[in-house]
Amino acid sequence: MLNKVLIANRGEIAVRVIRACKELGVASVAVYSELDRDALHVRMADEAYSLGGQTAAESYLNTEAVLDAVRRSGADGVHPGYGFFSENADFARAIQGAGVTFIGPPAKAIEAMGDKISARHAAEKAGVAGVPGRSDPLVDPAEVIGFGNEHGWPVAIKAAFGGGGRGMKVVNSPEEAPAAMESAQREAQAYFGRPEIYLERYLSWPRHIEMQILCDTHGNAIWLGERDCSSQRRHQKLIEESPAPLLPVEIRTRMGEAAVRVAAACKYVGAGTVEFLYQDGEFYFLEMNTRLQVEHPVTELVTGIDLVEWQLRVASGEPLGFTQQSIVHSGHAIEVRINAEDPAGGKFLPSPGTITRLRPPGGPWVRLDSGYDEGDTISQYYDNLIAKLIVWGPTREIARKRMIRALEETAIEGVATTIPADLYILAHPEFASGTHSTRWVEEKLSFEPLQSNAEAKLKAAGSLTEGGAGSGEKVLREVTAEVDGRRYQLKLWVPTGPEQESRPSTGVSSPTGRPTTPASRRGARPARSVSASGGSGLATGEVTVPMQGTIIKVLVSKGDAVEVGQTVCVLEAMKMENAIQTEKAGTVTKIKVSPGDTVGPGDVVVVVE
Ligand code: MV4
């Protein structure tokens, strides 16, 4: 067994790997950016080394700094977690080159699957069909038109080096082909540094079903069952589960065997996931993720197999401790992602900040994999996943109800979270019936009416102002009251001034018995507007961006006349292209950014007068 493992990651996945190391008696080494000096993964590891820097690029993606920490710590293994270096063949080679074990597949397998065109070839070689399409790079819009006319519209254009849905364009008709190709190429270049694209028939209503596999260095390869990840919003998974609802056992077995053939074709080692689209009783190979995935715990709960333990064992040269026949799938597991994002009005804006309160759920068959503790800060620079909540039940319906109960029990304050959106999905009849597809969340669900739990965020900041910025006359207070011996929790809109007058007396206890902080001590702050152009922009004509990102296109010039709602520039943020629009009509008097500029929340991009 490895002696000492360095985890080249942060947050919940670093914590997850540290836990596995502890159980196996393997020493754990954390690395950290300047912002993560006191982060949970750092506190939990046996040793920790600074990488310097703040952004991911300056820290967790700094190969030299990570290699330096490997050398200084004397680690004999490196676990990359997910994201960052987890699917970077050069990094895997650099680690192996330093005489250290990369806990993941061989660099060649990462490369074979890193490019979707070569992944399609590998699957074809293994006799596993991809979505009908072309396995060569697309160069001419005429090819799209030819393919669409032959196989039917719409057609999907995808980035060969892409992943997670970024850079996919749906082309509905021949006329759309040239613009869609240009946009797909531009996004592919911007996100992945490679412009190669290819085409597939567009499946209109598929489910996203992925298969967990595990391979050792002795030629043993098994599949551990599927996960249904169809509840996604803008390619961000919200809820994952295993088994996939209503998937026939015979299809699952064929899918598992196909996944193992794909893994064998690229000489895979370790834990991996083969993704499929499933529609009308057929499944199609989509891509392979050559890493541990965020949603791996649902597979752990239905199989009883600790995937991180087996990653470490396989990397140490041990053979798998089970055979395909010995795997037993039991019951149903569901995972929800709790992100620091505010789902209010369906906007899902990042909500970085300090977690002022975190009460985890408990009870039987409830697991919380968190990267943060109460008092920890979620930075705008990294993924805003706070925690994953995973529950198990003997049936899907029992697991679903258990998840609702556990989410309702979870209390997070100081940042807004996606919990209201998770609850909304879980309670929806179509989710309950298991008939939802990948497009269901985005096309059939409206998060617009969602009230965020940003109340909690604002409560921490001092106050919640009625009617947003401007009015400033009333604030929301939470108080408890007893009426006829029954306890009530009340939310009161009370006038702000004169100081103290209409405020409930301090020392009122919250349901947990902790004293509520008098807002006056923390300084009242108006609610931040969440519109793309910013609240203050309404009056001044300053168009601002709501979040950190990169400007990829400026669509107006100085002197242009613009209308309300007109897009003035395109911001790449949250892995998406976001249209930044003006809320004021008039003439563009200033352009403050150019393509390539990095901007942060509230930064002015254009001025309209
Ligand atoms: C597709 C598709 C329909 N037809 N390919 C998006 C993520 C990327 N990994 C593949 N994706 C899709 N590829 C064809 N030929 C629909 C999607 C898709 C999707 C897939 C999985 C989960 C959620 C999704 C949401 C929208 C679109």
XYZ file of C-alpha atoms and ligand atoms in Angstrom:
636
model
C 0.000 0.000 0.000
C 1.112 3.565 -0.684
C 2.649 5.317 2.339
C 1.772 8.919 1.856
C -0.697 10.460 -0.581
C -0.768 14.096 -1.657
C -4.213 15.312 -2.656
C -3.878 17.859 -5.468
C -7.303 19.323 -4.830
C -9.469 21.187 -2.327
C -12.972 21.215 -0.893
C -15.165 18.190 -0.372
C -13.258 15.860 -2.684
C -9.967 16.520 -0.895
C -11.752 15.789 2.381
C -13.221 12.591 0.885
C -9.787 11.302 -0.154
C -8.211 12.261 3.194
C -10.893 10.201 4.951
C -10.113 7.152 2.827
C -6.384 7.594 3.527
C -7.019 7.730 7.265
C -9.072 4.532 7.180
C -6.288 2.748 5.290
C -3.507 4.069 7.499
C -2.039 6.115 4.647
C -0.595 9.535 5.551
C -2.370 12.415 3.823
C -0.866 15.620 2.463
C -2.942 18.690 1.601
C -1.937 21.576 -0.625
C -3.494 25.000 -0.430
C -3.781 28.389 -2.057
C -3.463 31.592 -0.059
C -7.226 31.681 0.344
C -7.361 28.106 1.625
C -4.697 28.394 4.326
C -7.212 27.395 6.997
C -9.594 25.375 4.817
C -11.197 22.168 6.068
C -9.075 19.891 3.867
C -5.939 21.563 5.236
C -7.108 21.148 8.815
C -7.897 17.492 8.267
C -4.740 16.362 6.479
C -1.687 15.085 8.320
C 0.534 17.625 6.545
C -0.087 20.638 4.351
C 2.003 22.674 1.901
C 1.358 26.107 0.467
C 1.081 26.469 -3.292
C 0.834 30.278 -3.147
C -1.566 32.229 -5.312
C -5.264 32.848 -5.120
C -6.951 31.781 -8.331
C -7.022 28.138 -9.366
C -4.523 28.897 -12.145
C -2.081 30.372 -9.654
C -2.449 27.556 -7.140
C -4.127 24.185 -7.749
C -3.284 24.346 -11.462
C 0.337 25.359 -10.922
C 2.178 22.163 -11.899
C 5.541 23.319 -10.557
C 4.099 24.301 -7.180
C 2.279 20.955 -6.872
C 5.384 18.991 -7.908
C 7.392 20.959 -5.374
C 4.926 19.993 -2.619
C 5.166 16.350 -3.756
C 8.962 16.473 -3.433
C 8.946 18.287 -0.102
C 6.369 15.984 1.451
C 7.959 12.780 0.180
C 4.519 11.557 -0.930
C 4.621 8.345 -2.980
C 1.180 8.883 -4.495
C -0.842 11.812 -5.849
C -4.639 11.808 -5.955
C -5.970 14.491 -8.309
C -9.628 14.418 -7.173
C -11.918 15.724 -9.925
C -11.470 18.881 -11.995
C -8.066 20.595 -11.883
C -5.396 18.070 -13.006
C -7.572 14.961 -12.823
C -7.809 14.475 -16.595
C -4.525 16.072 -17.563
C -2.202 13.541 -19.195
C 0.813 15.861 -18.931
C 0.311 16.151 -15.197
C -0.023 12.362 -14.843
C 3.246 11.968 -16.790
C 4.989 14.620 -14.684
C 3.976 12.796 -11.502
C 5.079 9.402 -12.839
C 8.271 11.069 -14.111
C 9.023 12.160 -10.553
C 8.837 8.500 -9.499
C 5.486 8.989 -7.774
C 2.265 7.036 -8.404
C -0.526 8.946 -10.133
C -3.764 7.643 -8.614
C -5.689 7.409 -11.847
C -5.469 5.803 -15.257
C -2.335 5.719 -17.461
C -1.657 9.002 -19.293
C -2.388 7.240 -22.602
C -5.898 6.316 -21.470
C -6.536 9.920 -20.381
C -5.411 11.085 -23.811
C -7.491 8.524 -25.704
C -10.603 9.724 -23.888
C -9.634 13.401 -23.614
C -10.566 14.026 -27.181
C -14.153 13.105 -27.990
C -13.334 12.226 -31.581
C -10.680 9.724 -30.525
C -13.037 8.496 -27.761
C -15.660 7.756 -30.427
C -13.024 5.809 -32.357
C -12.032 3.849 -29.222
C -15.672 2.980 -28.498
C -16.234 1.934 -32.099
C -13.152 -0.300 -31.885
C -14.699 -1.901 -28.771
C -17.941 -2.459 -30.677
C -19.860 0.167 -28.718
C -21.960 2.558 -30.771
C -21.889 6.313 -30.238
C -24.705 8.631 -31.241
C -24.952 8.402 -35.040
C -22.554 11.014 -36.382
C -19.134 11.624 -37.853
C -15.944 10.564 -36.154
C -13.829 13.105 -38.048
C -13.300 16.811 -37.399
C -15.867 19.107 -38.977
C -14.468 21.783 -41.295
C -17.217 22.907 -43.666
C -20.839 23.947 -42.909
C -21.804 21.946 -45.994
C -21.027 18.753 -44.038
C -23.558 19.779 -41.378
C -26.146 20.499 -44.039
C -25.450 17.211 -45.823
C -25.664 15.221 -42.592
C -28.838 17.022 -41.453
C -30.577 16.548 -44.767
C -29.640 12.864 -44.764
C -30.286 11.955 -41.095
C -32.753 14.658 -40.124
C -32.607 17.828 -38.068
C -31.565 18.970 -35.533
C -27.849 18.202 -35.613
C -25.487 18.671 -32.644
C -22.086 20.320 -33.122
C -19.696 19.507 -30.298
C -16.214 20.489 -29.213
C -13.793 17.583 -29.669
C -11.779 18.628 -26.629
C -14.826 19.762 -24.720
C -16.655 18.271 -21.848
C -19.592 18.883 -19.624
C -21.697 20.193 -22.473
C -19.788 23.383 -23.063
C -19.450 24.254 -26.694
C -22.346 22.099 -27.890
C -24.578 23.812 -30.444
C -27.894 22.528 -31.675
C -28.494 23.267 -35.343
C -32.158 23.199 -36.310
C -31.925 23.957 -40.001
C -29.407 24.387 -42.850
C -29.517 28.196 -42.486
C -28.243 27.971 -38.918
C -25.229 25.832 -39.778
C -22.555 28.481 -40.559
C -23.237 30.644 -37.460
C -23.522 27.592 -35.189
C -20.203 26.275 -36.486
C -18.514 29.622 -35.914
C -19.901 29.902 -32.399
C -19.005 26.292 -31.522
C -15.451 26.821 -32.786
C -15.065 30.083 -30.888
C -16.337 28.537 -27.649
C -14.159 25.472 -28.157
C -11.097 27.664 -28.617
C -11.999 29.891 -25.661
C -12.752 27.084 -23.219
C -10.457 24.308 -24.279
C -7.778 26.020 -26.336
C -8.628 23.747 -29.282
C -11.084 24.650 -32.035
C -11.814 21.108 -33.311
C -15.505 20.260 -33.547
C -17.524 17.296 -34.813
C -21.144 16.445 -35.419
C -23.776 14.001 -34.215
C -27.484 13.515 -34.661
C -29.182 15.521 -31.917
C -31.230 13.335 -29.609
C -34.282 15.290 -28.561
C -35.208 13.774 -25.244
C -32.353 11.638 -23.930
C -31.541 10.575 -20.412
C -27.980 10.897 -19.195
C -26.966 7.549 -17.761
C -23.383 6.830 -16.809
C -21.705 3.591 -15.808
C -19.092 3.280 -13.063
C -16.223 0.953 -13.869
C -13.195 -0.202 -11.913
C -10.097 -1.866 -13.385
C -6.946 -3.170 -11.749
C -3.432 -3.663 -13.142
C -3.961 -7.435 -13.413
C -6.477 -7.282 -16.231
C -9.618 -7.413 -14.094
C -12.355 -4.984 -15.092
C -15.863 -4.747 -13.648
C -18.871 -2.438 -13.807
C -20.543 -1.249 -10.618
C -23.848 0.017 -11.899
C -25.252 3.142 -13.425
C -26.101 6.614 -12.241
C -28.865 8.734 -13.709
C -27.769 12.354 -13.930
C -30.660 13.675 -15.966
C -31.489 16.488 -13.543
C -29.145 19.132 -14.841
C -29.337 22.848 -15.343
C -26.974 24.393 -17.878
C -24.886 21.225 -17.780
C -24.470 21.457 -14.035
C -25.786 18.340 -12.382
C -28.232 19.017 -9.589
C -29.361 15.550 -8.543
C -27.894 12.114 -9.278
C -29.208 8.693 -8.404
C -28.626 4.992 -8.708
C -30.155 2.874 -10.083
C -31.569 4.856 -13.009
C -35.351 4.926 -12.552
C -37.240 2.534 -14.811
C -34.128 1.316 -16.630
C -34.646 -2.330 -17.569
C -32.136 -4.664 -15.883
C -31.249 -6.157 -19.252
C -30.278 -2.698 -20.613
C -28.218 -1.999 -17.514
C -26.299 -5.238 -17.958
C -25.621 -4.529 -21.630
C -24.553 -0.983 -20.759
C -22.231 -2.284 -18.032
C -20.649 -4.770 -20.412
C -20.254 -2.074 -23.064
C -18.584 0.222 -20.523
C -16.119 -2.491 -19.549
C -15.294 -3.092 -23.241
C -14.624 0.633 -23.745
C -12.391 0.675 -20.651
C -10.488 -2.388 -21.840
C -10.037 -0.843 -25.302
C -8.070 2.052 -23.791
C -6.200 -0.162 -21.264
C -7.878 1.594 -18.392
C -6.754 1.325 -14.756
C -8.623 2.607 -11.711
C -12.087 4.106 -11.315
C -13.736 5.589 -14.390
C -17.112 6.469 -15.782
C -18.517 5.776 -19.218
C -21.312 8.177 -20.159
C -24.259 7.201 -22.327
C -27.300 8.908 -23.709
C -30.391 6.708 -23.446
C -33.434 7.287 -25.583
C -36.210 5.046 -26.920
C -34.692 1.928 -25.390
C -31.280 2.449 -27.021
C -28.085 3.676 -25.403
C -25.251 5.479 -27.148
C -21.678 6.025 -25.994
C -21.093 9.711 -25.270
C -17.718 10.055 -23.571
C -15.582 8.586 -20.830
C -14.560 10.468 -17.710
C -11.156 9.224 -16.645
C -11.467 10.346 -13.035
C -13.441 9.904 -9.850
C -16.718 11.761 -10.254
C -18.562 14.121 -7.947
C -21.495 11.711 -7.832
C -19.481 8.561 -7.029
C -21.108 8.204 -3.566
C -24.454 6.996 -4.939
C -22.659 3.997 -6.414
C -20.884 3.439 -3.094
C -24.187 3.399 -1.221
C -25.890 0.875 -3.495
C -22.875 -1.457 -3.846
C -21.184 -1.052 -0.454
C -17.878 -0.569 -2.273
C -15.635 2.314 -1.258
C -14.427 3.652 -4.615
C -11.661 5.823 -3.197
C -10.343 2.907 -1.147
C -10.183 0.868 -4.348
C -8.522 3.676 -6.264
C -5.768 3.601 -3.646
C -5.557 -0.200 -3.608
C -5.423 -0.488 -7.392
C -2.776 2.251 -7.542
C -0.789 0.214 -5.014
C -0.930 -2.794 -7.351
C -3.554 -4.838 -5.505
C -5.995 -6.933 -7.526
C -9.719 -6.144 -7.210
C -11.196 -7.825 -4.154
C -14.391 -8.863 -5.928
C -15.657 -10.228 -9.214
C -18.511 -9.073 -11.431
C -20.697 -11.888 -10.071
C -20.112 -10.875 -6.458
C -21.375 -7.307 -6.895
C -24.766 -6.870 -5.252
C -26.891 -3.811 -6.003
C -29.116 -2.976 -3.114
C -31.797 -0.319 -2.745
C -31.632 3.203 -4.098
C -29.320 6.172 -3.469
C -29.821 9.840 -4.313
C -27.289 12.660 -4.175
C -27.977 16.375 -4.306
C -25.375 19.041 -4.743
C -25.575 21.960 -2.368
C -23.944 24.906 -4.107
C -23.405 28.435 -2.862
C -25.677 29.841 -5.519
C -28.855 31.805 -5.167
C -31.661 30.141 -7.141
C -34.028 33.082 -6.533
C -35.915 33.984 -9.673
C -34.208 31.103 -11.466
C -30.945 33.030 -11.684
C -28.578 30.771 -9.731
C -26.100 33.561 -9.127
C -22.927 32.676 -7.252
C -23.197 33.514 -3.584
C -19.712 33.486 -2.120
C -19.230 34.413 1.519
C -18.679 33.050 4.974
C -20.864 30.254 6.296
C -22.096 31.677 9.560
C -24.078 28.606 10.449
C -23.962 25.018 9.238
C -26.125 22.395 10.844
C -25.733 19.083 9.046
C -28.642 16.685 8.714
C -28.485 13.397 10.555
C -30.371 10.180 11.014
C -30.107 6.797 9.355
C -28.711 6.403 5.828
C -27.817 10.073 5.512
C -24.307 11.109 4.412
C -23.016 14.655 4.075
C -19.719 15.092 2.204
C -18.838 18.695 2.919
C -15.806 20.752 2.058
C -16.601 23.395 4.625
C -17.399 23.833 8.259
C -19.228 26.609 10.020
C -17.043 29.731 9.890
C -15.358 28.743 6.599
C -15.495 31.029 3.583
C -16.560 30.121 0.063
C -14.415 32.012 -2.407
C -15.639 33.311 -5.746
C -12.444 31.917 -7.280
C -13.303 28.225 -6.979
C -16.190 25.876 -7.655
C -18.962 26.833 -5.249
C -19.994 23.314 -4.261
C -20.427 23.466 -0.489
C -21.421 19.881 0.156
C -23.105 16.820 -1.281
C -25.946 15.202 0.547
C -26.410 11.516 -0.194
C -29.122 9.278 1.187
C -29.973 5.634 0.779
C -33.329 3.860 1.020
C -34.633 0.398 0.136
C -36.737 1.987 -2.634
C -36.510 5.157 -4.701
C -39.579 6.619 -3.053
C -38.223 6.065 0.439
C -34.886 7.579 -0.580
C -36.657 10.557 -2.164
C -38.653 11.292 0.973
C -35.576 10.782 3.127
C -33.697 13.300 0.986
C -36.459 15.876 1.370
C -36.436 15.343 5.120
C -32.638 15.614 5.316
C -32.534 18.758 3.165
C -35.175 20.391 5.311
C -33.071 19.559 8.326
C -29.950 21.113 6.825
C -29.392 24.687 7.954
C -26.859 26.835 6.139
C -26.615 30.550 6.772
C -24.305 33.259 5.524
C -24.504 32.222 1.880
C -27.465 31.447 -0.335
C -27.663 27.794 -1.412
C -29.340 25.677 -4.069
C -31.319 23.776 -1.429
C -34.645 25.445 -2.420
C -34.099 24.334 -6.048
C -33.172 20.802 -4.942
C -36.318 20.574 -2.816
C -38.454 21.890 -5.641
C -37.179 19.193 -8.015
C -37.463 16.385 -5.467
C -41.075 17.303 -4.692
C -42.102 17.538 -8.347
C -44.474 14.772 -9.535
C -42.428 14.168 -12.690
C -39.264 13.640 -10.673
C -41.183 11.456 -8.248
C -42.408 9.313 -11.137
C -38.888 9.014 -12.584
C -39.942 9.951 -16.099
C -37.804 13.103 -16.395
C -35.132 13.542 -19.077
C -32.109 15.812 -19.493
C -34.270 18.623 -20.841
C -36.914 18.392 -18.166
C -35.279 20.698 -15.624
C -34.559 23.418 -18.127
C -37.672 23.256 -20.242
C -40.440 22.091 -17.952
C -39.414 23.501 -14.619
C -39.573 27.130 -13.722
C -37.349 28.224 -10.885
C -38.677 31.780 -11.326
C -40.994 31.714 -8.305
C -38.304 30.302 -6.048
C -37.627 32.284 -2.952
C -34.012 31.975 -2.108
C -32.672 31.270 1.278
C -30.663 34.429 0.668
C -32.642 35.712 3.614
C -30.150 33.768 5.623
C -27.326 35.363 3.690
C -28.681 38.833 4.236
C -29.529 38.151 7.824
C -25.859 37.453 8.297
C -24.932 40.638 6.474
C -27.097 42.651 8.810
C -30.508 43.133 7.299
C -32.839 42.349 4.496
C -34.364 45.438 3.007
C -37.903 45.392 1.707
C -38.190 46.117 -1.968
C -34.483 45.962 -2.654
C -32.146 48.893 -2.989
C -33.668 52.287 -2.717
C -36.612 51.921 -0.376
C -34.510 51.049 2.670
C -37.355 51.688 5.092
C -38.087 48.242 6.462
C -36.030 45.225 7.348
C -36.992 41.603 7.854
C -36.473 40.268 11.343
C -36.902 36.742 12.499
C -38.315 36.427 15.970
C -39.885 33.693 18.041
C -43.068 34.206 19.981
C -45.214 32.068 22.239
C -48.970 32.263 21.936
C -51.036 30.177 24.356
C -48.041 28.014 25.092
C -47.385 27.280 21.437
C -44.125 28.421 19.891
C -44.189 30.381 16.635
C -41.343 31.558 14.471
C -42.205 34.864 12.916
C -40.689 36.944 10.169
C -41.511 40.600 10.679
C -41.010 43.536 8.374
C -40.139 46.318 10.782
C -39.153 49.927 10.177
C -35.421 50.583 10.343
C -35.234 53.835 12.228
C -35.170 55.432 14.670
C -32.623 52.986 16.067
C -33.880 50.200 18.300
C -37.423 51.526 18.623
C -39.494 48.941 16.803
C -36.914 46.200 16.947
C -37.538 43.115 18.999
C -35.472 43.237 22.130
C -32.060 41.641 21.821
C -31.544 38.312 23.466
C -34.407 36.582 21.682
C -33.402 33.023 20.984
C -33.460 31.335 17.610
C -34.866 27.800 17.428
C -31.461 26.385 18.316
C -31.249 28.550 21.374
C -28.392 30.585 19.964
C -28.781 34.285 20.468
C -29.791 36.102 17.315
C -27.344 38.828 16.422
C -28.868 42.265 16.578
C -28.665 43.582 13.055
C -27.748 47.036 14.254
C -24.393 45.783 15.447
C -23.408 44.502 12.057
C -24.479 47.478 9.999
C -27.541 47.387 7.769
C -26.806 46.853 4.107
C -29.344 47.047 1.283
C -30.127 43.910 -0.665
C -27.934 43.553 -3.719
C -29.826 43.598 -6.954
C -29.315 40.492 -9.012
C -30.132 41.761 -12.458
C -27.401 41.383 -15.033
C -26.968 45.092 -15.418
C -26.987 45.798 -11.713
C -29.467 47.734 -9.640
C -27.623 50.996 -9.696
C -27.297 50.739 -13.457
C -30.958 51.609 -13.806
C -30.381 55.166 -12.746
C -26.937 55.798 -14.150
C -26.944 53.707 -17.301
C -23.871 51.856 -16.098
C -24.149 48.295 -17.352
C -22.426 45.978 -14.893
C -21.692 42.270 -14.808
C -23.207 40.186 -12.024
C -20.322 37.762 -11.588
C -16.687 37.065 -12.194
C -15.777 36.029 -15.725
C -14.107 36.891 -18.991
C -15.461 39.225 -21.652
C -15.440 37.310 -24.920
C -17.249 39.699 -27.212
C -18.288 43.373 -27.171
C -21.318 43.898 -29.377
C -21.697 47.684 -29.320
C -19.488 50.659 -30.160
C -19.287 54.146 -28.753
C -22.100 56.255 -30.171
C -24.417 53.297 -30.873
C -28.082 53.691 -29.991
C -29.259 50.824 -27.752
C -32.641 49.620 -26.601
C -33.733 48.250 -23.256
C -32.694 44.590 -23.045
C -30.163 44.814 -25.853
C -27.072 42.646 -25.383
C -23.972 44.815 -25.135
C -21.363 42.148 -24.493
C -20.889 38.438 -23.873
C -19.420 37.280 -20.576
C -17.980 33.809 -20.182
C -18.740 32.836 -16.611
C -20.053 29.807 -14.776
C -18.925 27.777 -17.801
C -21.457 29.570 -19.992
C -21.720 32.439 -22.373
C -23.878 35.042 -20.641
C -25.503 37.908 -22.530
C -25.003 41.153 -20.631
C -27.882 43.494 -21.392
C -28.602 47.144 -20.795
C -31.661 48.053 -18.788
C -31.554 51.601 -20.085
C -32.122 52.820 -23.627
C -29.914 55.563 -25.018
C -26.528 56.102 -26.552
C -23.389 54.187 -25.662
C -20.964 56.764 -24.274
C -18.255 54.543 -22.825
C -16.897 51.057 -23.487
C -14.843 49.980 -20.525
C -13.806 46.449 -21.532
C -12.355 44.538 -24.445
C -12.498 40.830 -25.295
C -10.196 38.886 -23.002
C -10.646 41.188 -19.995
C -11.394 39.592 -16.672
C -14.195 41.271 -14.774
C -15.718 40.847 -11.334
C -19.201 41.313 -9.890
C -20.352 44.923 -10.209
C -17.720 45.942 -12.752
C -19.006 48.427 -15.309
C -18.639 47.238 -18.905
C -20.534 49.863 -20.849
C -22.135 53.230 -20.048
C -25.420 54.231 -21.685
C -26.663 57.826 -21.488
C -26.084 15.346 -26.821
C -27.450 15.610 -26.627
C -28.303 15.247 -27.633
N -27.828 14.675 -28.750
N -25.662 14.765 -27.949
C -24.464 17.688 -23.085
C -23.309 17.357 -22.216
C -22.389 16.638 -23.092
N -21.531 15.779 -22.341
C -23.288 15.935 -24.020
N -24.555 16.605 -23.959
C -25.547 16.276 -24.778
N -25.183 15.654 -25.913
C -26.524 14.470 -28.890
N -26.073 13.912 -30.009
C -27.861 16.207 -25.464
C -26.910 16.555 -24.529
C -27.417 17.188 -23.369
C -27.274 16.624 -22.126
C -26.613 15.441 -21.952
C -26.462 14.910 -20.715
C -27.008 15.557 -19.625
C -27.663 16.731 -19.775
C -27.799 17.290 -21.021
C -28.481 18.483 -21.151
C -28.602 19.028 -22.393
C -28.072 18.394 -23.482
